[in-house]
CSV table of C-alpha atoms and ligand atoms in Angstrom, one decimal:
chain,number,residue,atom,x,y,z
A,554,MET,CA,29.6,-16.3,23.5
A,555,VAL,CA,29.1,-13.5,26.1
A,556,ILE,CA,30.9,-13.1,29.4
A,557,ILE,CA,28.9,-11.0,31.9
A,558,LEU,CA,31.2,-9.4,34.4
A,559,LYS,CA,30.5,-8.7,38.1
A,560,ASP,CA,30.0,-5.1,39.2
A,561,ASN,CA,33.4,-3.4,40.0
A,562,ALA,CA,35.4,-6.2,38.4
A,563,ASP,CA,39.1,-5.7,39.0
A,564,PRO,CA,40.5,-3.9,35.9
A,565,ARG,CA,43.7,-5.9,35.9
A,566,GLN,CA,41.9,-9.2,36.1
A,567,LEU,CA,39.6,-8.0,33.3
A,568,GLU,CA,42.6,-7.1,31.1
A,569,ALA,CA,44.2,-10.5,31.8
A,570,LEU,CA,41.0,-12.2,30.8
A,571,LYS,CA,40.7,-10.2,27.6
A,572,LYS,CA,44.3,-11.0,26.7
A,573,TRP,CA,43.8,-14.7,27.3
A,574,VAL,CA,40.7,-14.8,25.1
A,575,GLU,CA,42.6,-13.1,22.3
A,576,THR,CA,45.1,-15.9,22.5
A,577,GLN,CA,42.3,-18.3,21.6
A,578,ASN,CA,41.9,-16.7,18.2
A,579,VAL,CA,38.7,-15.1,19.2
A,580,HIS,CA,38.0,-11.3,18.9
A,581,VAL,CA,36.7,-9.6,22.1
A,582,HIS,CA,34.3,-6.7,22.0
A,583,GLN,CA,33.7,-4.9,25.4
A,584,SER,CA,30.3,-3.3,25.9
A,585,GLN,CA,29.9,-1.0,28.8
A,586,GLY,CA,26.4,-0.7,30.0
A,587,SER,CA,25.1,1.6,32.7
A,588,HIS,CA,25.2,-1.2,35.2
A,589,GLN,CA,26.8,-4.1,33.4
A,590,THR,CA,30.0,-4.8,31.5
A,591,ILE,CA,29.8,-7.5,28.8
A,592,LEU,CA,32.6,-9.1,26.8
A,593,GLY,CA,31.3,-10.4,23.4
A,594,LEU,CA,33.5,-13.1,21.9
A,595,VAL,CA,33.3,-13.3,18.1
A,596,GLY,CA,34.9,-16.2,16.2
A,597,ASP,CA,35.1,-20.0,16.7
A,598,THR,CA,34.3,-20.4,20.4
A,599,VAL,CA,33.5,-24.1,20.5
A,600,HIS,CA,36.8,-25.0,22.1
A,601,ILE,CA,36.5,-22.4,24.9
A,602,ASP,CA,35.8,-23.9,28.3
A,603,ILE,CA,32.8,-22.1,29.7
A,604,ASP,CA,33.1,-23.7,33.1
A,605,MET,CA,36.6,-22.5,33.5
A,606,ILE,CA,35.6,-18.9,32.7
A,607,LYS,CA,32.6,-19.1,35.0
A,608,GLN,CA,34.9,-19.9,38.0
A,609,LEU,CA,36.8,-16.6,37.6
A,610,GLU,CA,36.3,-14.1,40.4
A,611,ILE,CA,35.3,-11.3,38.1
A,612,VAL,CA,32.7,-13.3,36.1
A,613,GLU,CA,29.0,-13.3,36.8
A,614,ASP,CA,27.9,-15.5,34.0
A,615,VAL,CA,28.8,-16.9,30.6
A,616,ARG,CA,26.3,-17.7,27.9
A,617,ARG,CA,26.6,-19.1,24.4
A,618,ILE,CA,24.8,-17.1,21.7
A,619,GLN,CA,22.6,-19.4,19.6
A,620,GLU,CA,21.9,-16.9,16.8
A,621,PRO,CA,24.4,-16.8,13.9
A,622,PHE,CA,24.6,-13.0,14.1
A,623,LYS,CA,26.9,-12.0,16.9
A,624,SER,CA,28.1,-8.4,16.6
A,625,ALA,CA,24.6,-7.3,15.5
A,626,ASN,CA,23.0,-9.2,18.4
A,627,ARG,CA,21.6,-7.2,21.4
A,628,LYS,CA,22.9,-9.9,23.7
A,629,PHE,CA,26.4,-8.8,22.7
A,630,HIS,CA,25.7,-5.1,23.0
A,631,PRO,CA,22.8,-4.4,25.3
A,632,LEU,CA,22.7,-0.7,24.8
A,633,ASP,CA,21.3,0.9,21.6
A,634,THR,CA,23.8,2.0,19.0
A,635,VAL,CA,23.5,5.7,18.3
A,636,ILE,CA,25.0,6.9,15.0
A,637,ASP,CA,26.2,10.4,14.7
A,638,VAL,CA,26.0,11.8,11.1
A,639,ASN,CA,27.6,15.2,11.3
A,640,GLY,CA,25.8,16.1,14.5
A,641,HIS,CA,22.5,14.4,13.5
A,642,LEU,CA,21.9,11.5,15.8
A,643,VAL,CA,20.3,8.3,14.4
A,644,GLY,CA,18.9,6.6,17.5
A,645,ASP,CA,18.7,7.9,21.1
A,646,GLY,CA,15.0,8.8,20.8
A,647,ASN,CA,15.4,11.1,17.8
A,648,LEU,CA,13.3,11.0,14.7
A,649,CYS,CA,15.8,11.3,11.8
A,650,VAL,CA,14.0,12.1,8.6
A,651,ILE,CA,15.9,11.6,5.3
A,652,ALA,CA,14.2,13.2,2.4
A,653,GLY,CA,14.9,13.9,-1.3
A,654,PRO,CA,14.2,12.6,-4.8
A,655,CYS,CA,14.5,9.0,-5.9
A,656,SER,CA,17.1,10.1,-8.4
A,657,ILE,CA,19.1,13.2,-9.0
A,658,GLU,CA,17.9,14.6,-12.4
A,659,SER,CA,19.4,18.1,-12.7
A,660,GLU,CA,21.1,20.8,-10.7
A,661,THR,CA,17.8,22.8,-10.5
A,662,GLN,CA,15.8,19.7,-9.4
A,663,ILE,CA,18.2,18.6,-6.6
A,664,MET,CA,18.8,22.2,-5.4
A,665,THR,CA,15.1,23.0,-5.3
A,666,VAL,CA,14.2,19.8,-3.4
A,667,ALA,CA,17.2,20.2,-1.0
A,668,ARG,CA,16.3,23.7,0.0
A,669,SER,CA,12.7,22.8,0.5
A,670,VAL,CA,13.2,19.7,2.6
A,671,LYS,CA,15.8,21.5,4.7
A,672,LYS,CA,13.3,24.3,5.4
A,673,SER,CA,10.7,21.7,6.3
A,674,GLY,CA,13.1,20.2,8.9
A,675,ALA,CA,14.6,17.1,7.2
A,676,SER,CA,17.8,15.9,8.9
A,677,MET,CA,19.5,14.5,5.7
A,678,LEU,CA,19.2,14.7,1.9
A,679,ARG,CA,18.7,11.6,-0.2
A,680,GLY,CA,19.2,11.2,-3.9
A,681,GLY,CA,20.1,8.3,-6.2
A,682,ALA,CA,23.0,8.7,-8.6
A,683,PHE,CA,23.3,5.0,-9.4
A,684,LYS,CA,19.8,3.5,-9.9
A,685,PRO,CA,19.0,-0.2,-9.7
A,686,ARG,CA,16.2,-0.3,-12.3
A,687,THR,CA,14.2,-3.4,-13.2
A,688,SER,CA,14.4,-2.4,-16.9
A,689,PRO,CA,17.7,-1.7,-18.7
A,690,TYR,CA,15.7,0.8,-20.8
A,691,SER,CA,14.7,2.9,-17.7
A,692,PHE,CA,16.8,6.0,-16.6
A,693,GLN,CA,19.9,4.5,-14.9
A,694,GLY,CA,20.8,7.7,-12.9
A,695,MET,CA,23.3,10.5,-13.5
A,696,ARG,CA,26.1,8.5,-12.0
A,697,ASP,CA,29.3,10.5,-11.1
A,698,GLU,CA,27.7,13.7,-12.3
A,699,GLY,CA,24.7,13.0,-9.9
A,700,ILE,CA,27.1,12.5,-7.0
A,701,LYS,CA,28.7,15.9,-7.7
A,702,LEU,CA,25.3,17.6,-7.7
A,703,LEU,CA,24.2,15.9,-4.6
A,704,LEU,CA,27.3,16.9,-2.7
A,705,GLN,CA,26.8,20.5,-3.9
A,706,ALA,CA,23.2,20.5,-2.6
A,707,GLY,CA,24.4,19.0,0.7
A,708,LYS,CA,27.1,21.7,1.0
A,709,GLU,CA,24.7,24.5,0.2
A,710,THR,CA,22.0,23.4,2.7
A,711,GLY,CA,24.3,21.9,5.3
A,712,LEU,CA,22.4,18.6,5.1
A,713,PRO,CA,24.4,15.3,5.2
A,714,VAL,CA,23.8,13.3,2.0
A,715,VAL,CA,22.7,9.7,1.6
A,716,THR,CA,23.1,7.9,-1.7
A,717,GLU,CA,23.2,4.3,-3.0
A,718,VAL,CA,26.3,2.4,-4.1
A,719,MET,CA,25.6,-0.6,-6.5
A,720,ASP,CA,29.1,-1.9,-7.0
A,721,ILE,CA,32.5,-1.8,-5.3
A,722,SER,CA,34.0,-0.1,-8.4
A,723,GLN,CA,31.9,3.0,-7.7
A,724,LEU,CA,33.1,3.5,-4.2
A,725,ASN,CA,35.9,5.8,-5.1
A,726,LEU,CA,33.2,8.4,-5.9
A,727,PHE,CA,31.8,8.2,-2.4
A,728,ALA,CA,34.6,9.7,-0.4
A,729,GLU,CA,32.6,12.8,0.5
A,730,VAL,CA,29.2,11.1,0.8
A,731,ASP,CA,28.0,11.0,4.5
A,732,VAL,CA,25.9,7.9,4.5
A,733,ILE,CA,26.2,5.1,1.9
A,734,GLN,CA,23.0,3.2,1.1
A,735,VAL,CA,22.9,-0.4,0.2
A,736,GLY,CA,19.7,-1.1,-1.8
A,737,ALA,CA,17.3,-3.9,-1.3
A,738,ARG,CA,18.6,-5.7,-4.3
A,739,ASN,CA,22.2,-5.6,-3.0
A,740,MET,CA,21.5,-6.7,0.5
A,741,GLN,CA,23.2,-10.0,-0.1
A,742,ASN,CA,26.1,-8.6,-2.3
A,743,PHE,CA,28.5,-10.0,0.2
A,744,GLU,CA,31.7,-8.7,-1.5
A,745,LEU,CA,30.2,-5.2,-1.4
A,746,LEU,CA,29.2,-5.6,2.3
A,747,LYS,CA,32.7,-6.7,3.2
A,748,GLU,CA,34.2,-3.7,1.4
A,749,LEU,CA,31.8,-1.4,3.3
A,750,GLY,CA,33.1,-3.0,6.5
A,751,HIS,CA,36.4,-1.4,5.8
A,752,CYS,CA,35.1,2.1,5.3
A,753,ASN,CA,34.5,4.4,8.2
A,754,LYS,CA,31.1,5.7,7.1
A,755,PRO,CA,27.5,5.0,8.3
A,756,ILE,CA,25.8,2.4,6.1
A,757,LEU,CA,22.1,2.4,5.5
A,758,LEU,CA,21.3,-1.2,4.8
A,759,LYS,CA,18.0,-1.9,3.2
A,760,ARG,CA,16.1,-5.2,3.7
A,761,GLY,CA,15.9,-7.3,0.6
A,762,LEU,CA,12.5,-7.9,-1.0
A,763,CYS,CA,12.3,-11.5,0.3
A,764,ALA,CA,14.8,-11.4,3.2
A,765,THR,CA,14.0,-12.6,6.7
A,766,PHE,CA,15.1,-10.6,9.8
A,767,GLN,CA,17.9,-13.1,10.3
A,768,GLU,CA,19.1,-12.7,6.7
A,769,LEU,CA,19.1,-8.9,7.1
A,770,LEU,CA,21.1,-9.2,10.4
A,771,MET,CA,23.6,-11.6,8.8
A,772,SER,CA,24.1,-8.9,6.1
A,773,ALA,CA,24.7,-6.3,8.8
A,774,GLU,CA,27.1,-8.8,10.4
A,775,TYR,CA,29.3,-8.8,7.3
A,776,ILE,CA,29.8,-5.0,7.7
A,777,LEU,CA,30.3,-5.1,11.5
A,778,ALA,CA,32.6,-8.1,11.3
A,779,ASN,CA,34.9,-6.3,8.9
A,780,GLY,CA,35.3,-3.3,11.3
A,781,ASN,CA,32.5,-0.8,10.6
A,782,ASP,CA,30.1,-0.6,13.5
A,783,LYS,CA,27.9,2.1,11.9
A,784,VAL,CA,25.0,0.2,10.4
A,785,ILE,CA,21.4,1.6,10.1
A,786,LEU,CA,18.8,-1.0,9.2
A,787,CYS,CA,16.0,-0.1,6.9
A,788,GLU,CA,12.6,-1.7,6.2
A,789,ARG,CA,11.3,-0.8,2.8
A,790,GLY,CA,8.5,-3.2,2.3
A,791,ILE,CA,8.7,-6.9,1.3
A,792,ARG,CA,7.1,-9.0,-1.4
A,793,THR,CA,3.9,-10.7,-0.4
A,794,PHE,CA,0.8,-11.9,-2.3
A,795,GLU,CA,-0.7,-8.4,-2.0
A,796,ASP,CA,-0.3,-6.4,-5.2
A,797,TYR,CA,-2.5,-3.4,-4.5
A,798,THR,CA,0.5,-1.8,-2.9
A,799,ARG,CA,4.0,-1.9,-4.4
A,800,ASN,CA,5.3,-3.9,-1.4
A,801,THR,CA,4.0,-4.7,2.1
A,802,LEU,CA,5.4,-2.6,4.9
A,803,ASP,CA,6.5,-4.9,7.6
A,804,ILE,CA,6.0,-2.8,10.7
A,805,SER,CA,6.9,-5.7,12.9
A,806,MET,CA,10.5,-5.1,11.8
A,807,ILE,CA,10.7,-2.2,14.3
A,808,PRO,CA,9.9,-4.1,17.6
A,809,ALA,CA,11.6,-7.2,16.3
A,810,MET,CA,14.9,-5.4,15.5
A,811,LYS,CA,14.8,-3.6,18.8
A,812,GLU,CA,14.6,-7.0,20.5
A,813,LEU,CA,17.2,-8.8,18.3
A,814,SER,CA,19.7,-6.1,17.7
A,815,HIS,CA,21.1,-2.8,19.1
A,816,LEU,CA,21.3,-1.2,15.6
A,817,PRO,CA,19.0,1.7,14.7
A,818,VAL,CA,16.0,1.0,12.5
A,819,ILE,CA,14.5,3.4,9.9
A,820,ILE,CA,11.4,2.9,7.7
A,821,ASP,CA,11.0,3.7,4.0
A,822,PRO,CA,7.3,4.2,3.5
A,823,SER,CA,7.8,5.4,-0.1
A,824,HIS,CA,9.1,2.1,-1.6
A,825,ALA,CA,6.8,0.1,0.7
A,826,ALA,CA,3.6,1.8,-0.5
A,827,GLY,CA,4.5,2.8,-4.1
A,828,MET,CA,1.8,5.5,-3.7
A,829,ALA,CA,2.3,9.0,-2.4
A,830,ARG,CA,-1.1,9.0,-0.6
A,831,PHE,CA,0.0,6.1,1.6
A,832,VAL,CA,3.2,7.7,2.7
A,833,ALA,CA,1.8,9.8,5.6
A,834,PRO,CA,-0.3,7.1,7.3
A,835,LEU,CA,2.6,4.6,7.0
A,836,SER,CA,5.0,7.2,8.4
A,837,ARG,CA,2.7,7.8,11.4
A,838,ALA,CA,2.5,4.0,11.9
A,839,ALA,CA,6.2,3.7,11.9
A,840,VAL,CA,6.6,6.6,14.4
A,841,ALA,CA,4.0,5.0,16.7
A,842,ALA,CA,5.9,1.7,16.5
A,843,GLY,CA,9.2,3.4,17.6
A,844,THR,CA,11.2,3.9,14.4
A,845,ASP,CA,14.4,5.8,14.7
A,846,GLY,CA,13.8,7.5,11.4
A,847,LEU,CA,12.2,7.6,8.0
A,848,ILE,CA,13.5,7.9,4.4
A,849,ILE,CA,11.0,9.6,2.2
A,850,GLU,CA,11.0,10.4,-1.5
A,851,VAL,CA,10.2,14.0,-2.3
A,852,HIS,CA,10.1,15.6,-5.8
A,853,ASN,CA,9.6,19.2,-7.0
A,854,ASP,CA,7.4,17.8,-9.8
A,855,PRO,CA,6.4,14.1,-9.1
A,856,ALA,CA,4.4,13.8,-12.4
A,857,ARG,CA,7.6,14.4,-14.4
A,858,ALA,CA,10.0,12.4,-12.2
A,859,ARG,CA,12.3,10.1,-14.1
A,860,CYS,CA,12.0,7.5,-11.3
A,861,ASP,CA,9.4,6.6,-8.7
A,862,GLY,CA,7.2,9.7,-9.4
A,863,PRO,CA,3.9,8.0,-8.2
A,864,GLN,CA,5.3,7.4,-4.7
A,865,SER,CA,7.0,10.8,-4.4
A,866,LEU,CA,5.6,13.5,-2.1
A,867,THR,CA,5.4,17.0,-3.4
A,868,MET,CA,7.5,19.5,-1.4
A,869,GLU,CA,4.3,20.9,0.1
A,870,ALA,CA,3.0,17.5,1.1
A,871,PHE,CA,6.3,16.8,2.8
A,872,ASP,CA,6.2,20.1,4.6
A,873,HIS,CA,2.8,19.2,5.9
A,874,LEU,CA,3.9,15.7,6.9
A,875,MET,CA,6.9,17.0,8.8
A,876,LYS,CA,4.7,19.3,10.9
A,877,ASP,CA,2.4,16.4,11.6
A,878,LEU,CA,5.3,14.0,12.5
A,879,THR,CA,6.9,16.4,14.9
A,880,ARG,CA,3.8,16.4,17.0
A,881,PHE,CA,3.2,12.7,16.5
A,882,HIS,CA,6.7,11.8,17.6
A,883,GLU,CA,6.4,13.8,20.9
A,884,LEU,CA,3.1,12.0,21.5
A,885,ALA,CA,4.6,8.5,20.8
A,886,LYS,CA,7.5,9.2,23.2
A,887,GLU,CA,5.0,10.3,25.9
A,888,CYS,CA,3.0,7.1,25.4
A,889,LYS,CA,6.1,4.9,25.5
A,890,MET,CA,7.1,6.4,28.9
A,891,LYS,CA,3.8,5.7,30.5
V,968,LIG,C1,15.8,3.8,-3.5
V,968,LIG,O1,16.0,4.2,-2.3
V,968,LIG,O2,15.5,4.7,-4.4
V,968,LIG,C2,15.7,2.4,-3.9
V,968,LIG,C3,16.1,2.0,-5.1
V,968,LIG,O3,15.4,1.6,-2.8
V,968,LIG,P1,15.2,0.0,-2.7
V,968,LIG,O4,16.6,-0.5,-2.8
V,968,LIG,O5,14.6,-0.1,-1.3
V,968,LIG,O6,14.3,-0.4,-3.8
V,969,LIG,MN1,13.1,5.1,-5.5
C-alpha cells in the first residue's frame, strides 16, 4: 500500500500518521520525490482501513500495490535508486562499466588485466574467486587466495572490486569486497539473499537462466526486505530455444525494469552471447536501451583462460570498445532528451 501525501503536509501530522501505521505492525518507508512525498507500507496491510486514511487532511491518495514485490516497486519509490560504490555512481545517467576476467587465475593475470581495464576507463574490476561450474571437473576458482589477489589488484588500481559469493559460509571472506555478486544460479538461494540483506554492501543480483522479471524482483525483495537497499539488477541472458548463442540477451529487461522498479539495471553481454565478437554490438544495444552499466569479461590471454575464454575480450578489444561506448553513451543520452 502507498500513501501519497499532499504538498506541504504538516510535519507533525505526518509523524503522527507514521507512528500510527507502525502500531499496525507494518513497516513504513518514506520516499521524498522532487514534488511528492510517498509513504510505502510493507507488511500485512489487509486490515488497514484505506478510507479512514484517505480522509486525513495531509493525504492526497491511498493505493494498494497489486504486485508482490513492494520495496523494489517503483510505485513505492518513484525516484531512481543511485548506488555509490566508492565514488562511482551506478544510476543517475552514468554508464558504469565493470570489467575483468571470469576467474582470477594468478597474480600476474589479475594485475595485468586490472591495470589495463583501469587505463581503458573501467569503473570497477570483476573477477571470480568462487566459480559455479557446470562440471565438477572444471576449474572451481582460486577461492580465498583469489579474493586476496583481487583485493590487491583493486588497491593498486583504485578500482572497486566485484566478485561472486556462492554460499553463506564464504561471506566472512568478503569483508573488503566492494560489490557482492549473486550469480544466475543462486538467484533463488533465499537463505543467501536474506543474509545479504543484513550486510551493508551493494549486491549485484543476476537474473536466473529461466527467471521471469517478477521472480527477479522477488529475489531483490528478499535483500531489500532484510534491510539492504543497495541492489543492482543484472540481465545476463536467458535460456531460449536458440542455441547459436550461449543465452539470449533480453534487452527488454532494461525498459521493463525502469518501469517496474527504481533499482539500477546493468547488462552482461559476455554471458549472454558466449562469443567475444558479439560483445560489442550487444553492449551498444544495451547502451541505446538505457542501461546503467555493463559487466564485461576481459582476459590478458583469452585462448588460455581457465574459464569463459571464448566470450572474453582481449584487453585491446576492450580498450577499443570503451572508446566506442563513451561516444555512444553521449549520443544515447542526447536522443533520450529529445
Ligand atoms: C560470472 O559472472 O562469471 C558468472 C558465473 O555469471 P552467471 O552467474 O551470470 O552465469
Ligand atoms: Mn564467466
